[in-house]
């Protein structure tokens, strides 16, 4: 039997041309095909939700720890179905004896309770599943996921195995900003665990970014020296450069060394390193590589007690350190 043109087009696309970073495309196409070619955004979203294991895990946890406990332990309405020590389901004893009219009546009564609750509370009931910080743009989401190599930044699981959430590290309502350095990619499980266990005083952390030390060369840097800047760090050319365009990436907060940085500052440093690297390559097409290094502690060669990261351009044949530095150590001078 001859196949329709639309079938052939879709079959070819699905089999040969579909490039996927997630399962969303085939889910959307299935929903459209099932509904005769049209589906609302909400219908497609519900179809995607049905395949999202992270969301299922979320509501499995809520079922066992909240609603199942209330109906079973507190009120004796339902019974647990268990396999060993694990809860695998719930049973409503006697439900098999309900007539169709009784079933419909009970469902209608439950729906009425839902409707009344929504009338009273509105969409605030979903605030626990929404970011307190508000909307995060698709561009930021993509950049954060790309920076994380599409893996959870806590446990390392791939986005192919578990959907990732992009979240503020320091919430906006605690002083966090919408800079990309203040976002992280976490799988649902790690994000939920972070919310449950993290008792950090974010207000104190946000205020710590303003810490400066009088007399510190980097805390009191002349603005004219700054060649690039984002919220948490800035870049200056090294006053005693190893090679031309040798640049220092410096966190604004006064902190002794790299190991004292907060995660948003680490993100900011990496972001500015990449930005300055590209800028240097555009300034000088003879640059073919870079040394990136940090000296942590006086015995390691650190002479300024404020964290800074070296970005040293390298050209072909430019492999020896003209300042005679020890291999593996970025030379510094106290007089910077």
Short mmCIF file of C-alpha atoms in Angstrom, two decimals:
data_model
loop_
_atom_site.label_atom_id
_atom_site.label_comp_id
_atom_site.label_asym_id
_atom_site.label_seq_id
_atom_site.Cartn_x
_atom_site.Cartn_y
_atom_site.Cartn_z
CA UNK A 1 0.00 0.00 0.00
CA UNK A 2 1.46 3.42 -0.98
CA UNK A 3 2.50 5.58 1.99
CA UNK A 4 1.41 9.19 2.34
CA UNK A 5 3.82 12.05 1.70
CA UNK A 6 3.57 13.25 5.31
CA UNK A 7 4.40 9.76 6.57
CA UNK A 8 7.44 9.55 4.31
CA UNK A 9 8.63 13.01 5.37
CA UNK A 10 8.23 12.32 9.09
CA UNK A 11 9.69 8.83 8.81
CA UNK A 12 12.76 10.17 7.04
CA UNK A 13 13.19 12.97 9.56
CA UNK A 14 12.81 10.69 12.60
CA UNK A 15 15.03 7.92 11.22
CA UNK A 16 17.72 9.93 9.49
CA UNK A 17 17.73 13.62 10.38
CA UNK A 18 16.57 14.02 13.98
CA UNK A 19 19.42 15.26 16.18
CA UNK A 20 18.61 15.04 19.86
CA UNK A 21 20.07 16.57 23.01
CA UNK A 22 17.02 15.27 24.89
CA UNK A 23 13.87 13.23 24.24
CA UNK A 24 11.63 16.27 23.67
CA UNK A 25 11.34 16.14 19.86
CA UNK A 26 9.95 12.58 19.52
CA UNK A 27 7.61 13.16 22.47
CA UNK A 28 6.20 16.28 20.81
CA UNK A 29 5.80 14.51 17.47
CA UNK A 30 4.04 11.56 19.12
CA UNK A 31 1.58 13.92 20.79
CA UNK A 32 0.87 15.73 17.51
CA UNK A 33 0.39 12.46 15.60
CA UNK A 34 -1.92 11.05 18.29
CA UNK A 35 -4.08 14.18 18.19
CA UNK A 36 -4.49 14.39 14.44
CA UNK A 37 -1.81 17.00 13.88
CA UNK A 38 -2.61 19.59 16.56
CA UNK A 39 -1.84 19.85 20.25
CA UNK A 40 -1.69 22.72 22.71
CA UNK A 41 1.51 23.74 24.42
CA UNK A 42 0.05 22.42 27.67
CA UNK A 43 -0.74 19.04 26.11
CA UNK A 44 2.80 18.75 24.76
CA UNK A 45 4.23 19.82 28.12
CA UNK A 46 2.16 17.15 29.89
CA UNK A 47 3.44 14.53 27.44
CA UNK A 48 7.05 15.58 28.15
CA UNK A 49 6.32 15.53 31.88
CA UNK A 50 5.16 11.93 31.57
CA UNK A 51 8.65 10.94 30.40
CA UNK A 52 10.60 13.04 32.92
CA UNK A 53 11.97 10.61 35.48
CA UNK A 54 13.16 13.43 37.73
CA UNK A 55 9.61 14.72 38.10
CA UNK A 56 8.29 11.22 38.74
CA UNK A 57 10.97 10.74 41.41
CA UNK A 58 9.95 14.05 42.98
CA UNK A 59 6.30 13.08 43.31
CA UNK A 60 7.13 9.52 44.37
CA UNK A 61 8.96 11.05 47.32
CA UNK A 62 6.05 13.41 48.07
CA UNK A 63 3.58 10.51 47.84
CA UNK A 64 5.42 8.42 50.41
CA UNK A 65 6.53 11.20 52.77
CA UNK A 66 3.45 13.42 52.64
CA UNK A 67 0.12 12.43 51.13
CA UNK A 68 0.53 8.67 51.63
CA UNK A 69 1.51 9.20 55.25
CA UNK A 70 -1.48 11.45 55.91
CA UNK A 71 -4.04 9.12 54.33
CA UNK A 72 -2.51 5.94 55.77
CA UNK A 73 -0.86 6.66 59.12
CA UNK A 74 -2.90 9.68 60.23
CA UNK A 75 -6.38 8.73 58.97
CA UNK A 76 -6.39 5.01 58.19
CA UNK A 77 -8.02 5.56 54.80
CA UNK A 78 -5.41 3.74 52.71
CA UNK A 79 -2.99 0.85 53.27
CA UNK A 80 0.63 0.53 52.20
CA UNK A 81 1.72 -2.08 49.67
CA UNK A 82 5.27 -3.11 50.51
CA UNK A 83 8.06 -5.22 49.06
CA UNK A 84 10.40 -5.91 51.92
CA UNK A 85 10.85 -2.55 53.61
CA UNK A 86 10.07 -0.51 50.48
CA UNK A 87 6.66 1.05 49.83
CA UNK A 88 5.64 0.13 46.29
CA UNK A 89 2.02 1.33 46.30
CA UNK A 90 -1.16 2.00 48.23
CA UNK A 91 -4.46 0.17 48.52
CA UNK A 92 -7.95 1.52 49.16
CA UNK A 93 -9.64 -1.43 50.82
CA UNK A 94 -13.19 -2.09 49.59
CA UNK A 95 -12.90 0.17 46.54
CA UNK A 96 -13.56 -2.86 44.32
CA UNK A 97 -17.13 -2.97 45.72
CA UNK A 98 -18.03 0.60 44.72
CA UNK A 99 -20.70 0.99 42.08
CA UNK A 100 -20.04 3.09 39.01
CA UNK A 101 -22.30 5.85 40.39
CA UNK A 102 -20.48 5.78 43.73
CA UNK A 103 -17.15 5.90 41.97
CA UNK A 104 -18.24 8.90 39.90
CA UNK A 105 -19.66 10.64 42.96
CA UNK A 106 -16.45 10.22 44.96
CA UNK A 107 -14.34 11.46 42.03
CA UNK A 108 -16.61 14.50 41.64
CA UNK A 109 -16.30 15.22 45.37
CA UNK A 110 -12.50 15.07 45.16
CA UNK A 111 -12.51 17.35 42.11
CA UNK A 112 -14.72 19.82 43.99
CA UNK A 113 -12.18 19.89 46.83
CA UNK A 114 -9.41 20.58 44.29
CA UNK A 115 -11.43 23.37 42.64
CA UNK A 116 -12.24 24.99 45.99
CA UNK A 117 -8.61 24.82 47.07
CA UNK A 118 -7.41 26.41 43.82
CA UNK A 119 -10.01 29.16 44.20
CA UNK A 120 -8.66 29.95 47.67
CA UNK A 121 -4.94 29.62 47.02
CA UNK A 122 -4.43 30.12 43.29
CA UNK A 123 -1.16 29.04 41.70
CA UNK A 124 0.80 29.79 44.88
CA UNK A 125 0.46 26.10 45.74
CA UNK A 126 3.14 25.36 43.14
CA UNK A 127 5.70 27.76 44.59
CA UNK A 128 7.73 24.85 45.96
CA UNK A 129 8.35 23.69 42.37
CA UNK A 130 9.14 27.13 41.01
CA UNK A 131 12.31 29.09 41.49
CA UNK A 132 11.89 31.77 44.12
CA UNK A 133 14.13 33.90 41.94
CA UNK A 134 11.71 34.00 39.03
CA UNK A 135 12.16 33.33 35.34
CA UNK A 136 15.52 32.11 34.02
CA UNK A 137 15.96 32.77 30.32
CA UNK A 138 16.58 29.99 27.84
CA UNK A 139 19.89 31.60 26.88
CA UNK A 140 21.17 31.49 30.45
CA UNK A 141 19.94 27.92 30.88
CA UNK A 142 21.79 26.83 27.77
CA UNK A 143 25.02 28.60 28.73
CA UNK A 144 24.96 27.12 32.25
CA UNK A 145 24.29 23.62 30.92
CA UNK A 146 27.01 24.04 28.29
CA UNK A 147 29.49 25.19 30.92
CA UNK A 148 28.61 22.14 33.01
CA UNK A 149 29.08 19.91 29.93
CA UNK A 150 25.43 18.83 30.38
CA UNK A 151 26.25 17.07 33.65
CA UNK A 152 25.13 17.69 37.22
CA UNK A 153 27.76 19.91 38.84
CA UNK A 154 27.41 17.99 42.12
CA UNK A 155 27.14 14.29 41.30
CA UNK A 156 28.25 14.34 37.65
CA UNK A 157 25.29 12.44 36.19
CA UNK A 158 24.62 13.16 32.51
CA UNK A 159 21.53 15.03 31.28
CA UNK A 160 20.85 11.96 29.15
CA UNK A 161 20.25 9.96 32.33
CA UNK A 162 18.50 12.51 34.51
CA UNK A 163 17.03 15.91 33.62
CA UNK A 164 19.02 18.86 34.93
CA UNK A 165 17.67 21.97 36.64
CA UNK A 166 19.33 25.38 36.37
CA UNK A 167 19.18 27.20 39.67
CA UNK A 168 20.62 30.23 41.40
CA UNK A 169 23.45 29.36 43.80
CA UNK A 170 22.59 32.34 45.96
CA UNK A 171 18.85 33.10 45.56
CA UNK A 172 17.89 36.53 44.32
CA UNK A 173 15.85 37.17 47.44
CA UNK A 174 19.07 36.64 49.45
CA UNK A 175 21.12 39.04 47.36
CA UNK A 176 22.15 36.74 44.51
CA UNK A 177 22.42 38.20 41.02
CA UNK A 178 21.35 36.99 37.57
CA UNK A 179 24.99 36.81 36.44
CA UNK A 180 25.80 33.47 34.83
CA UNK A 181 28.42 32.89 37.55
CA UNK A 182 25.59 32.62 40.10
CA UNK A 183 23.87 29.72 38.33
CA UNK A 184 24.52 26.01 38.54
CA UNK A 185 23.23 22.91 36.80
CA UNK A 186 22.00 20.21 39.19
CA UNK A 187 20.00 17.06 38.64
CA UNK A 188 16.70 16.98 40.52
CA UNK A 189 18.01 14.66 43.23
CA UNK A 190 21.02 16.85 44.07
CA UNK A 191 18.97 20.03 43.89
CA UNK A 192 16.36 18.59 46.26
CA UNK A 193 19.09 17.37 48.61
CA UNK A 194 20.74 20.81 48.54
CA UNK A 195 17.46 22.50 49.47
CA UNK A 196 16.81 20.03 52.28
CA UNK A 197 20.29 20.13 53.83
CA UNK A 198 21.87 23.47 53.02
CA UNK A 199 21.62 25.77 56.02
CA UNK A 200 24.10 28.33 54.70
CA UNK A 201 23.31 31.92 55.66
CA UNK A 202 23.16 33.18 52.08
CA UNK A 203 22.72 36.77 53.25
CA UNK A 204 26.13 36.60 54.93
CA UNK A 205 27.68 35.02 51.86
CA UNK A 206 26.28 37.71 49.58
CA UNK A 207 27.67 40.40 51.87
CA UNK A 208 31.09 38.68 51.89
CA UNK A 209 31.54 39.55 48.20
CA UNK A 210 31.96 43.16 49.27
CA UNK A 211 34.95 42.41 51.54
CA UNK A 212 38.03 44.51 50.65
CA UNK A 213 41.30 44.96 52.56
CA UNK A 214 42.94 48.34 52.95
CA UNK A 215 46.40 48.38 51.45
CA UNK A 216 45.83 45.31 49.25
CA UNK A 217 47.20 45.92 45.73
CA UNK A 218 44.26 44.14 44.13
CA UNK A 219 41.53 45.52 46.42
CA UNK A 220 42.69 49.04 45.56
CA UNK A 221 43.52 48.52 41.89
CA UNK A 222 43.26 51.57 39.68
CA UNK A 223 40.19 51.34 37.47
CA UNK A 224 42.26 52.38 34.47
CA UNK A 225 44.20 49.10 34.79
CA UNK A 226 41.10 46.94 34.35
CA UNK A 227 40.76 45.45 30.86
CA UNK A 228 37.67 43.30 31.49
CA UNK A 229 35.18 42.96 34.33
CA UNK A 230 32.11 41.03 35.44
CA UNK A 231 30.24 41.11 38.73
CA UNK A 232 32.59 39.04 40.88
CA UNK A 233 36.00 39.43 39.23
CA UNK A 234 38.07 41.57 36.88
CA UNK A 235 41.11 41.26 34.63
CA UNK A 236 44.30 43.35 34.45
CA UNK A 237 47.50 42.99 32.47
CA UNK A 238 50.32 41.70 34.66
CA UNK A 239 52.72 44.53 35.57
CA UNK A 240 55.71 42.20 35.06
CA UNK A 241 54.44 40.06 32.22
CA UNK A 242 55.95 36.75 31.17
CA UNK A 243 54.73 37.37 27.61
CA UNK A 244 52.82 40.14 25.92
CA UNK A 245 49.17 40.32 27.07
CA UNK A 246 49.91 38.26 30.20
CA UNK A 247 46.71 38.82 32.18
CA UNK A 248 45.60 38.29 35.78
CA UNK A 249 42.02 37.30 36.64
CA UNK A 250 41.31 38.67 40.12
CA UNK A 251 38.23 38.05 42.33
CA UNK A 252 36.89 41.31 43.73
CA UNK A 253 36.40 39.85 47.20
CA UNK A 254 39.56 39.90 49.28
CA UNK A 255 40.42 36.25 49.77
CA UNK A 256 43.88 34.74 50.29
CA UNK A 257 43.97 32.07 47.60
CA UNK A 258 42.07 30.01 45.04
CA UNK A 259 40.93 27.44 47.58
CA UNK A 260 38.94 30.07 49.48
CA UNK A 261 36.75 30.99 46.51
CA UNK A 262 33.00 30.43 46.61
CA UNK A 263 31.50 28.47 43.73
CA UNK A 264 30.01 31.59 42.07
CA UNK A 265 33.50 33.14 42.09
CA UNK A 266 35.00 30.02 40.52
CA UNK A 267 32.33 30.17 37.84
CA UNK A 268 33.06 33.86 37.31
CA UNK A 269 36.81 33.24 37.02
CA UNK A 270 36.32 30.54 34.40
CA UNK A 271 33.90 32.75 32.49
CA UNK A 272 36.29 35.72 32.45
CA UNK A 273 39.27 33.51 31.59
CA UNK A 274 37.43 32.36 28.48
CA UNK A 275 36.39 35.92 27.58
CA UNK A 276 39.94 37.29 27.93
CA UNK A 277 41.43 34.32 26.06
CA UNK A 278 39.22 35.08 23.07
CA UNK A 279 40.08 38.78 23.31
CA UNK A 280 43.83 38.04 23.30
CA UNK A 281 43.50 35.70 20.31
CA UNK A 282 41.74 38.49 18.43
CA UNK A 283 44.45 40.99 19.37
CA UNK A 284 47.31 38.72 18.32
CA UNK A 285 46.90 35.87 15.83
CA UNK A 286 50.41 34.58 16.63
CA UNK A 287 49.14 33.32 19.99
CA UNK A 288 48.79 29.54 19.70
CA UNK A 289 48.40 28.47 23.32
CA UNK A 290 48.13 29.58 26.93
CA UNK A 291 49.54 28.82 30.36
CA UNK A 292 46.85 29.04 33.04
CA UNK A 293 48.12 28.88 36.60
CA UNK A 294 47.61 29.72 40.25
CA UNK A 295 50.20 30.01 43.02
CA UNK A 296 48.66 29.14 46.39
CA UNK A 297 50.77 30.03 49.39
CA UNK A 298 54.09 31.82 49.82
CA UNK A 299 56.21 28.68 49.42
CA UNK A 300 54.41 28.03 46.12
CA UNK A 301 55.43 31.43 44.78
CA UNK A 302 52.44 33.56 45.80
CA UNK A 303 53.68 37.03 46.74
CA UNK A 304 50.38 38.93 46.88
CA UNK A 305 47.95 37.69 49.52
CA UNK A 306 44.92 38.02 47.27
CA UNK A 307 43.82 35.24 44.92
CA UNK A 308 44.75 35.78 41.27
CA UNK A 309 44.89 33.50 38.26
CA UNK A 310 47.51 33.91 35.52
CA UNK A 311 46.58 33.69 31.85
CA UNK A 312 49.82 33.71 29.85
CA UNK A 313 49.66 33.73 26.03
CA UNK A 314 52.19 31.53 24.22
CA UNK A 315 53.44 31.84 20.67
CA UNK A 316 55.31 29.28 18.60
CA UNK A 317 58.88 28.97 19.88
CA UNK A 318 57.91 30.86 23.05
CA UNK A 319 58.21 27.95 25.48
CA UNK A 320 60.97 29.11 27.84
CA UNK A 321 60.10 31.41 30.71
CA UNK A 322 62.11 34.61 30.15
CA UNK A 323 61.94 35.40 33.86
CA UNK A 324 63.62 32.13 34.81
CA UNK A 325 60.70 30.70 36.71
CA UNK A 326 60.66 27.18 38.10
CA UNK A 327 58.70 24.68 36.00
CA UNK A 328 55.14 24.46 37.31
CA UNK A 329 55.32 27.75 39.20
CA UNK A 330 54.11 31.09 37.87
CA UNK A 331 56.83 33.63 38.84
CA UNK A 332 55.65 36.74 40.70
CA UNK A 333 57.19 39.91 42.10
CA UNK A 334 56.14 41.55 45.32
CA UNK A 335 56.25 45.01 43.75
CA UNK A 336 53.78 43.92 41.05
#
